Tab-separated table of C-alpha atoms in Angstrom:
chain	number	residue	atom	x	y	z
Q	224	UNK	CA	126.274	95.806	138.559
Q	225	UNK	CA	123.457	98.067	138.526
Q	226	UNK	CA	122.551	96.892	134.551
Q	227	UNK	CA	122.779	93.346	135.600
Q	228	UNK	CA	120.482	94.206	138.775
Q	229	UNK	CA	117.867	95.703	136.540
Q	230	UNK	CA	117.923	92.825	133.902
Q	231	UNK	CA	117.292	90.422	136.966
Q	232	UNK	CA	114.416	92.706	138.297
Q	233	UNK	CA	112.996	92.808	134.813
Q	234	UNK	CA	113.125	89.267	134.386
Q	235	UNK	CA	111.421	88.478	137.846
Q	236	UNK	CA	109.172	91.190	136.992
Q	237	UNK	CA	108.117	89.049	133.675
Q	238	UNK	CA	107.995	85.751	135.368
Q	239	UNK	CA	105.941	86.853	138.235
Q	240	UNK	CA	103.164	88.516	135.843
Q	241	UNK	CA	103.147	85.697	133.883
Q	242	UNK	CA	102.606	83.667	136.681
Q	243	UNK	CA	99.711	85.727	137.889
Q	244	UNK	CA	98.136	86.127	134.728
Q	245	UNK	CA	97.913	83.305	132.707
Q	246	UNK	CA	96.214	80.964	135.070
Q	247	UNK	CA	93.614	84.126	135.670
Q	248	UNK	CA	93.280	84.166	131.959
Q	249	UNK	CA	92.912	80.295	131.681
Q	250	UNK	CA	90.568	80.027	133.991
Q	251	UNK	CA	88.316	82.184	132.499
Q	252	UNK	CA	88.531	80.673	128.994
Q	253	UNK	CA	90.482	83.569	127.516
Q	254	UNK	CA	93.634	81.722	126.509
Q	255	UNK	CA	97.339	82.399	127.214
Q	256	UNK	CA	98.117	85.066	124.542
Q	257	UNK	CA	95.515	87.553	125.923
Q	258	UNK	CA	96.881	86.844	129.388
Q	259	UNK	CA	100.626	87.646	128.270
Q	260	UNK	CA	99.234	90.925	126.450
Q	261	UNK	CA	97.546	92.197	129.324
Q	262	UNK	CA	100.490	91.335	131.548
Q	263	UNK	CA	102.719	93.065	129.228
Q	264	UNK	CA	100.551	96.197	129.345
Q	265	UNK	CA	100.226	96.548	133.354
Q	266	UNK	CA	104.140	96.197	133.157
Q	267	UNK	CA	104.891	98.571	130.389
Q	268	UNK	CA	105.382	102.286	129.805
Q	269	UNK	CA	101.899	103.139	129.944
Q	270	UNK	CA	101.136	100.752	132.940
Q	271	UNK	CA	102.771	100.535	136.189
Q	272	UNK	CA	105.848	101.629	134.548
Q	273	UNK	CA	107.833	98.806	135.653
Q	274	UNK	CA	109.635	98.063	132.177
Q	275	UNK	CA	110.272	100.893	130.055
Q	276	UNK	CA	113.037	99.319	127.585
Q	277	UNK	CA	110.417	97.709	125.262
Q	278	UNK	CA	112.559	97.561	121.900
Q	279	UNK	CA	115.485	95.689	123.735
Q	280	UNK	CA	113.311	93.371	125.200
Q	281	UNK	CA	111.276	92.660	121.970
Q	282	UNK	CA	114.883	92.021	119.986
Q	283	UNK	CA	115.129	88.895	122.586
Q	284	UNK	CA	111.669	87.803	122.789
Q	285	UNK	CA	111.710	87.461	118.922
Q	286	UNK	CA	113.462	84.263	119.269
Q	287	UNK	CA	110.453	83.110	120.459
Q	288	UNK	CA	109.167	83.135	116.851
Q	289	UNK	CA	112.216	81.779	115.829
Q	290	UNK	CA	111.905	78.599	117.711
Q	291	UNK	CA	107.767	78.544	116.931
Q	292	UNK	CA	108.838	78.051	113.259
Q	293	UNK	CA	111.687	75.293	114.019
Q	294	UNK	CA	109.610	73.412	116.151
Q	295	UNK	CA	106.820	73.388	113.328
Q	296	UNK	CA	109.155	72.547	110.428
Q	297	UNK	CA	110.189	69.464	112.664
Q	298	UNK	CA	106.760	68.311	112.443
Q	299	UNK	CA	106.330	68.619	108.674
Q	300	UNK	CA	108.064	66.596	106.084
Q	301	UNK	CA	109.508	68.168	103.098
Q	302	UNK	CA	107.227	66.180	100.883
Q	303	UNK	CA	104.142	67.499	102.600
Q	304	UNK	CA	105.498	71.186	101.884
Q	305	UNK	CA	105.975	70.304	98.199
Q	306	UNK	CA	102.235	69.580	98.426
Q	307	UNK	CA	101.130	72.936	99.851
Q	308	UNK	CA	103.116	74.355	97.180
Q	309	UNK	CA	99.805	75.671	95.410
Q	310	UNK	CA	98.778	77.244	98.585
Q	311	UNK	CA	101.883	78.853	99.037
Q	312	UNK	CA	102.599	80.529	96.237
Q	313	UNK	CA	99.055	81.131	94.907
Q	314	UNK	CA	96.697	81.937	97.994
Q	315	UNK	CA	99.601	83.491	100.015
Q	316	UNK	CA	100.961	85.481	97.000
Q	317	UNK	CA	97.038	86.729	95.889
Q	318	UNK	CA	96.741	87.846	99.601
Q	319	UNK	CA	99.354	89.964	100.182
Q	320	UNK	CA	99.280	91.386	96.592
Q	321	UNK	CA	95.225	92.067	96.578
Q	322	UNK	CA	95.350	93.303	100.544
Q	323	UNK	CA	98.135	95.811	99.638
Q	324	UNK	CA	96.541	97.083	97.289
Q	325	UNK	CA	93.101	97.874	98.925
Q	326	UNK	CA	94.950	99.061	101.790
Q	327	UNK	CA	97.006	101.363	99.504
Q	328	UNK	CA	93.810	102.513	97.862
Q	329	UNK	CA	92.476	103.307	101.011
Q	330	UNK	CA	95.515	105.304	102.342
Q	331	UNK	CA	95.211	107.507	98.680
Q	332	UNK	CA	91.699	108.253	99.602
Q	333	UNK	CA	92.794	109.763	102.584
Q	334	UNK	CA	95.582	111.873	101.189
Q	335	UNK	CA	98.709	109.952	102.769
Q	336	UNK	CA	101.958	110.716	100.557
Q	337	UNK	CA	102.775	107.790	97.729
Q	338	UNK	CA	105.714	106.384	99.393
Q	339	UNK	CA	103.786	106.362	102.728
Q	340	UNK	CA	100.598	104.570	101.309
Q	341	UNK	CA	103.094	102.030	99.530
Q	342	UNK	CA	105.132	100.792	102.645
Q	343	UNK	CA	102.056	101.193	104.732
Q	344	UNK	CA	100.023	98.850	102.685
Q	345	UNK	CA	102.576	96.261	102.554
Q	346	UNK	CA	103.448	96.247	106.322
Q	347	UNK	CA	99.771	95.896	107.286
Q	348	UNK	CA	98.893	93.142	104.680
Q	349	UNK	CA	101.275	90.797	106.329
Q	350	UNK	CA	99.674	88.902	109.359
Q	351	UNK	CA	101.267	87.955	112.940
Q	352	UNK	CA	103.075	84.543	112.646
Q	353	UNK	CA	103.423	84.381	116.542
Q	354	UNK	CA	99.918	85.006	117.424
Q	355	UNK	CA	98.194	82.813	114.631
Q	356	UNK	CA	100.525	79.772	115.176
Q	357	UNK	CA	100.211	79.883	118.716
Q	358	UNK	CA	96.456	80.184	118.789
Q	359	UNK	CA	96.271	77.193	116.230
Q	360	UNK	CA	98.796	75.126	118.643
Q	361	UNK	CA	96.630	75.639	121.520
Q	362	UNK	CA	93.423	74.658	119.719
Q	363	UNK	CA	95.500	71.580	118.193
Q	364	UNK	CA	94.329	72.639	114.856
Q	365	UNK	CA	97.819	73.013	112.803
Q	366	UNK	CA	96.917	69.923	110.916
Q	367	UNK	CA	93.407	70.805	110.063
Q	368	UNK	CA	92.524	72.293	106.877
Q	369	UNK	CA	92.091	76.116	107.823
Q	370	UNK	CA	95.384	75.411	110.019
Q	371	UNK	CA	97.032	74.203	106.708
Q	372	UNK	CA	95.750	76.902	104.766
Q	373	UNK	CA	96.885	79.735	107.613
Q	374	UNK	CA	100.227	78.191	107.697
Q	375	UNK	CA	100.788	78.615	103.727
Q	376	UNK	CA	99.784	82.036	103.621
Q	377	UNK	CA	102.067	82.840	106.540
Q	378	UNK	CA	105.235	80.824	105.021
Q	379	UNK	CA	104.559	83.051	101.947
Q	380	UNK	CA	104.544	86.192	104.296
Q	381	UNK	CA	108.360	85.319	105.379
Q	382	UNK	CA	109.470	84.575	102.124
Q	383	UNK	CA	108.373	88.091	101.191
Q	384	UNK	CA	110.974	89.687	103.565
Q	385	UNK	CA	113.588	90.386	101.132
Q	386	UNK	CA	111.342	92.109	98.519
Q	387	UNK	CA	109.871	94.285	100.766
Q	388	UNK	CA	113.332	95.138	102.215
Q	389	UNK	CA	114.373	95.960	98.826
Q	390	UNK	CA	111.225	98.151	98.396
Q	391	UNK	CA	111.769	100.523	101.181
Q	392	UNK	CA	115.262	100.589	100.108
Q	393	UNK	CA	113.976	101.694	96.469
Q	394	UNK	CA	111.934	104.387	97.846
Q	395	UNK	CA	114.389	105.776	99.928
Q	396	UNK	CA	116.605	106.572	97.010
Q	397	UNK	CA	118.673	103.581	97.460
Q	398	UNK	CA	119.341	100.675	95.088
Q	399	UNK	CA	117.550	100.582	91.661
Q	400	UNK	CA	114.603	98.328	91.256
Q	401	UNK	CA	116.160	95.997	89.002
Q	402	UNK	CA	119.575	95.360	91.203
Q	403	UNK	CA	117.039	95.254	94.090
Q	404	UNK	CA	114.841	92.783	92.807
Q	405	UNK	CA	117.806	90.733	91.293
Q	406	UNK	CA	119.860	90.593	94.485
Q	407	UNK	CA	116.961	89.732	96.504
Q	408	UNK	CA	115.980	86.713	94.359
Q	409	UNK	CA	119.504	85.370	94.284
Q	410	UNK	CA	119.634	85.445	98.110
Q	411	UNK	CA	116.070	83.496	98.749
Q	412	UNK	CA	117.441	81.203	96.200
Q	413	UNK	CA	121.011	80.671	97.578
Q	414	UNK	CA	119.590	81.048	101.262
Q	415	UNK	CA	116.977	78.232	100.818
Q	416	UNK	CA	119.877	76.256	98.539
Q	417	UNK	CA	122.441	76.447	101.341
Q	418	UNK	CA	119.987	75.314	104.104
Q	419	UNK	CA	118.795	72.270	102.261
Q	420	UNK	CA	122.158	71.002	101.291
Q	421	UNK	CA	123.211	71.579	105.186
Q	422	UNK	CA	120.293	69.900	106.528
Q	423	UNK	CA	120.831	67.087	103.987
Q	424	UNK	CA	124.333	66.165	104.399
Q	425	UNK	CA	125.914	67.521	107.828
Q	426	UNK	CA	122.776	68.313	110.575
Q	427	UNK	CA	122.433	64.837	111.114
Q	428	UNK	CA	125.985	63.396	111.140
Q	429	UNK	CA	126.799	66.342	113.622
Q	430	UNK	CA	123.864	65.113	115.858
Q	431	UNK	CA	124.979	61.628	115.681
Q	432	UNK	CA	128.555	63.039	117.289
Q	433	UNK	CA	127.084	64.882	119.819
Q	434	UNK	CA	124.408	62.520	120.820
Q	435	UNK	CA	127.592	59.932	121.131
Q	436	UNK	CA	128.941	61.646	124.200
Q	437	UNK	CA	125.787	60.772	125.861
Q	438	UNK	CA	125.577	64.600	127.295
Q	439	UNK	CA	122.313	65.984	127.147
Q	440	UNK	CA	123.391	69.535	127.752
Q	441	UNK	CA	125.791	69.438	125.046
Q	442	UNK	CA	123.027	68.084	122.815
Q	443	UNK	CA	120.848	70.645	123.654
Q	444	UNK	CA	123.367	73.429	122.878
Q	445	UNK	CA	124.176	71.777	119.512
Q	446	UNK	CA	120.634	72.041	118.662
Q	447	UNK	CA	120.726	75.758	119.668
Q	448	UNK	CA	123.471	76.265	117.873
Q	449	UNK	CA	122.008	74.619	114.829
Q	450	UNK	CA	118.540	76.689	114.832
Q	451	UNK	CA	120.262	80.077	115.826
Q	452	UNK	CA	123.462	79.627	113.302
Q	453	UNK	CA	121.496	78.921	110.338
Q	454	UNK	CA	118.621	81.472	111.574
Q	455	UNK	CA	121.525	84.252	111.573
Q	456	UNK	CA	123.151	83.211	108.400
Q	457	UNK	CA	119.916	83.881	106.525
Q	458	UNK	CA	119.516	86.694	108.375
Q	459	UNK	CA	122.865	88.236	107.052
Q	460	UNK	CA	121.600	87.387	103.751
Q	461	UNK	CA	118.496	89.879	104.337
Q	462	UNK	CA	116.427	86.682	105.161
Q	463	UNK	CA	114.055	86.018	107.890
Q	464	UNK	CA	115.502	84.140	110.772
Q	465	UNK	CA	112.429	82.549	111.608
Q	466	UNK	CA	112.373	80.932	107.776
Q	467	UNK	CA	115.805	79.987	108.126
Q	468	UNK	CA	114.685	77.799	111.609
Q	469	UNK	CA	111.726	76.894	109.866
Q	470	UNK	CA	113.966	75.368	107.158
Q	471	UNK	CA	116.424	73.474	109.515
Q	472	UNK	CA	113.530	72.015	110.928
Q	473	UNK	CA	112.058	70.677	107.812
Q	474	UNK	CA	115.523	69.408	107.294
Q	475	UNK	CA	115.681	67.776	110.812
Q	476	UNK	CA	111.868	66.467	110.146
Q	477	UNK	CA	113.057	62.728	109.145
Q	478	UNK	CA	115.728	62.487	111.714
Q	479	UNK	CA	115.287	59.844	114.594
Q	480	UNK	CA	116.536	62.574	117.155
Q	481	UNK	CA	113.171	64.447	116.463
Q	482	UNK	CA	111.375	63.650	119.450
Q	483	UNK	CA	114.208	64.753	121.795
Q	484	UNK	CA	115.060	67.872	119.886
Q	485	UNK	CA	111.137	68.920	120.196
Q	486	UNK	CA	111.174	68.138	124.280
Q	487	UNK	CA	114.301	70.173	124.612
Q	488	UNK	CA	113.219	73.272	122.422
Q	489	UNK	CA	109.561	73.325	123.632
Q	490	UNK	CA	109.922	75.138	127.037
Q	491	UNK	CA	112.488	77.693	125.684
Q	492	UNK	CA	110.190	78.382	122.786
Q	493	UNK	CA	107.090	78.751	125.252
Q	494	UNK	CA	109.033	81.105	127.538
Q	495	UNK	CA	110.558	83.594	124.994
Q	496	UNK	CA	107.223	83.156	122.691
Q	497	UNK	CA	105.292	84.470	126.205
Q	498	UNK	CA	108.120	87.358	126.396
Q	499	UNK	CA	107.067	88.359	123.070
Q	500	UNK	CA	103.566	88.579	123.549
Q	501	UNK	CA	104.301	90.672	126.641
Q	502	UNK	CA	106.375	93.149	124.753
Q	503	UNK	CA	103.630	93.717	122.032
Q	504	UNK	CA	101.348	94.501	125.524
Q	505	UNK	CA	104.097	96.995	126.393
Q	506	UNK	CA	104.276	98.531	123.127
Q	507	UNK	CA	100.643	100.050	123.162
Q	508	UNK	CA	101.033	103.609	123.356
Q	509	UNK	CA	97.732	104.377	125.583
Q	510	UNK	CA	98.677	108.079	124.952
Q	511	UNK	CA	98.206	108.337	121.470
Q	512	UNK	CA	95.302	105.777	121.749
Q	513	UNK	CA	93.456	108.601	123.781
Q	514	UNK	CA	94.664	111.621	121.784
Q	515	UNK	CA	93.634	110.160	118.235
Q	516	UNK	CA	91.417	107.368	119.546
Q	517	UNK	CA	88.793	107.843	116.793
Q	518	UNK	CA	91.437	107.436	114.236
Q	519	UNK	CA	93.195	104.355	115.550
Q	520	UNK	CA	90.292	102.633	116.090
Q	521	UNK	CA	88.750	103.509	112.187
Q	522	UNK	CA	92.250	102.072	111.124
Q	523	UNK	CA	92.169	98.990	113.280
Q	524	UNK	CA	88.619	97.894	111.945
Q	525	UNK	CA	88.824	99.185	108.540
Q	526	UNK	CA	92.364	96.913	108.688
Q	527	UNK	CA	90.395	93.666	110.111
Q	528	UNK	CA	87.622	94.147	107.833
Q	529	UNK	CA	89.797	94.422	104.551
Q	530	UNK	CA	92.039	91.427	105.622
Q	531	UNK	CA	89.410	89.349	106.575
Q	532	UNK	CA	87.281	89.908	103.890
Q	533	UNK	CA	90.240	89.158	100.843
Q	534	UNK	CA	91.065	85.965	102.918
Q	535	UNK	CA	87.612	84.859	103.210
Q	536	UNK	CA	86.968	85.114	99.430
Q	537	UNK	CA	90.547	83.924	98.222
Q	538	UNK	CA	90.293	80.762	100.694
Q	539	UNK	CA	86.689	80.205	98.904
Q	540	UNK	CA	87.988	80.398	95.564
Q	541	UNK	CA	90.979	78.103	96.439
Q	542	UNK	CA	88.318	75.369	97.447
Q	543	UNK	CA	87.852	75.803	101.335
Q	544	UNK	CA	84.233	75.353	102.555
Q	545	UNK	CA	82.635	78.358	104.281
Q	546	UNK	CA	83.651	77.038	107.939
Q	547	UNK	CA	87.659	76.815	107.141
Q	548	UNK	CA	87.651	79.925	104.694
Q	549	UNK	CA	86.125	81.851	107.918
Q	550	UNK	CA	88.412	80.627	110.384
Q	551	UNK	CA	91.269	81.059	108.396
Q	552	UNK	CA	89.867	85.129	107.199
Q	553	UNK	CA	89.538	85.750	111.251
Q	554	UNK	CA	92.770	84.395	112.384
Q	555	UNK	CA	94.983	86.132	109.852
Q	556	UNK	CA	93.070	89.517	110.181
Q	557	UNK	CA	95.724	91.185	112.061
Q	558	UNK	CA	98.610	92.870	110.996
Q	559	UNK	CA	102.211	91.106	111.889
Q	560	UNK	CA	105.444	91.678	113.774
Q	561	UNK	CA	107.279	91.860	110.600
Q	562	UNK	CA	105.386	95.392	110.381
Q	563	UNK	CA	107.692	96.754	113.320
Q	564	UNK	CA	110.807	95.916	111.306
Q	565	UNK	CA	109.623	97.567	108.093
Q	566	UNK	CA	108.313	100.542	109.574
Q	567	UNK	CA	111.247	100.837	111.484
Q	568	UNK	CA	113.768	100.524	108.484
Q	569	UNK	CA	111.339	103.092	106.673
Q	570	UNK	CA	112.040	105.468	109.840
Q	571	UNK	CA	115.994	105.161	109.720
Q	572	UNK	CA	115.984	105.683	105.914
Q	573	UNK	CA	113.689	108.727	106.268
Q	574	UNK	CA	110.540	107.465	104.336
Q	575	UNK	CA	108.481	107.519	107.405
Q	576	UNK	CA	108.162	110.316	110.106
Q	577	UNK	CA	108.144	109.428	113.486
Q	578	UNK	CA	104.511	110.159	114.261
Q	579	UNK	CA	103.486	107.799	111.385
Q	580	UNK	CA	105.622	104.856	112.551
Q	581	UNK	CA	104.288	105.423	116.012
Q	582	UNK	CA	100.827	105.635	114.660
Q	583	UNK	CA	101.050	102.450	112.176
Q	584	UNK	CA	102.833	100.568	115.377
Q	585	UNK	CA	100.049	101.308	117.516
Q	586	UNK	CA	97.626	99.670	115.027
Q	587	UNK	CA	99.389	96.805	114.173
Q	588	UNK	CA	99.599	96.035	118.271
Q	589	UNK	CA	95.771	96.667	118.833
Q	590	UNK	CA	94.818	94.639	115.555
Q	591	UNK	CA	96.984	91.762	117.224
Q	592	UNK	CA	95.161	92.422	120.871
Q	593	UNK	CA	91.679	91.844	118.775
Q	594	UNK	CA	93.081	88.281	117.527
Q	595	UNK	CA	91.922	86.341	120.717
Q	596	UNK	CA	88.579	87.945	120.838
Q	597	UNK	CA	88.009	87.722	117.079
Q	598	UNK	CA	89.092	83.978	116.741
Q	599	UNK	CA	86.770	83.361	120.012
Q	600	UNK	CA	83.569	85.408	118.357
Q	601	UNK	CA	84.372	82.882	115.354
Q	602	UNK	CA	84.092	79.651	117.140
Q	603	UNK	CA	81.142	81.048	118.863
Q	604	UNK	CA	79.423	81.922	115.743
Q	605	UNK	CA	80.295	78.608	113.981
Q	606	UNK	CA	79.153	76.319	116.765
Q	607	UNK	CA	76.030	78.384	116.835
Q	608	UNK	CA	75.121	78.139	113.054
Q	609	UNK	CA	76.511	74.547	112.435
Q	610	UNK	CA	77.420	72.898	116.061
Q	611	UNK	CA	77.510	69.563	114.560
Q	612	UNK	CA	79.693	70.158	111.475
Q	613	UNK	CA	83.180	68.511	112.140
Q	614	UNK	CA	86.381	70.141	111.132
Q	615	UNK	CA	88.888	68.435	108.955
């Protein structure tokens, strides 16, 4: 009973913080993401210390990212994704590899061990799907030129989960490089093919049967079961659960139940995603920040500069104009939530020491915190320099 009371108390505290913070930050024109971050920091271990189980909450909150990807897949048809293949596999791959190479060089310059440099470089090269897509959604920019480019890069980063996990296993002395790469490729291919087949031939017939019952609660339960079930199956194959949810949404994009599913899932997605942003705010280690503030700020600034520069150059090469290239670069300049997973795995396997994981986690969290400010600064600059230029 005591544990149940603690969970209930946490829920009440989170809801109260959200209800207070979000309207204030909207009124200030700063957006909901920053409001959630501040609310989390206030509630967390370095604020009022009302919530200390940050990791446990983050595992639940990551379902918000899963449902976000599902809804985006629901709004996108397979034909449209095929049109984006050049950006996904061209711009996306180039961004990850070039950014990781530059970050690896910086880490080596400062004398970090080879294995640490490799894992840190790839972990920080990935951007935050949750932050980026939430900001795009709030601005109604998912279908804009830079919104499509940003999404293509984020989708490729989700596909990179398997090879990066295999890389950590290799560096820890686990599987050989050949077997890791081969198994990873087979898992990606098999998982995607299975989701496509299930989506084509099973999902809509199942929804037809459920809808025939004329029970809205059962319909919602069936939808949640599909999203989480397929996502979990993909996770068992060492793929991203969010990627599985996206593919599930993609297969239902032409379903006549699409609008009903969207209306049912949206409140769940919004609540869990808000919780995810709050857990990021809670994970900021202000003690380490105060102690190592100069190195932390240098690392965050260097990361943002390197990623934004690479993204801007690659976006221009891929055909985006300067305005859209700059928006893409600023939106994706932060590190992402997958870095938490990758560095956590490296800690478990003994490749990274706890103090290095704490430092890298802090860098990720602070880079995420900067995202709303950087995007707003970019909007201000673009409106100042080219106020009449319209987006497409």
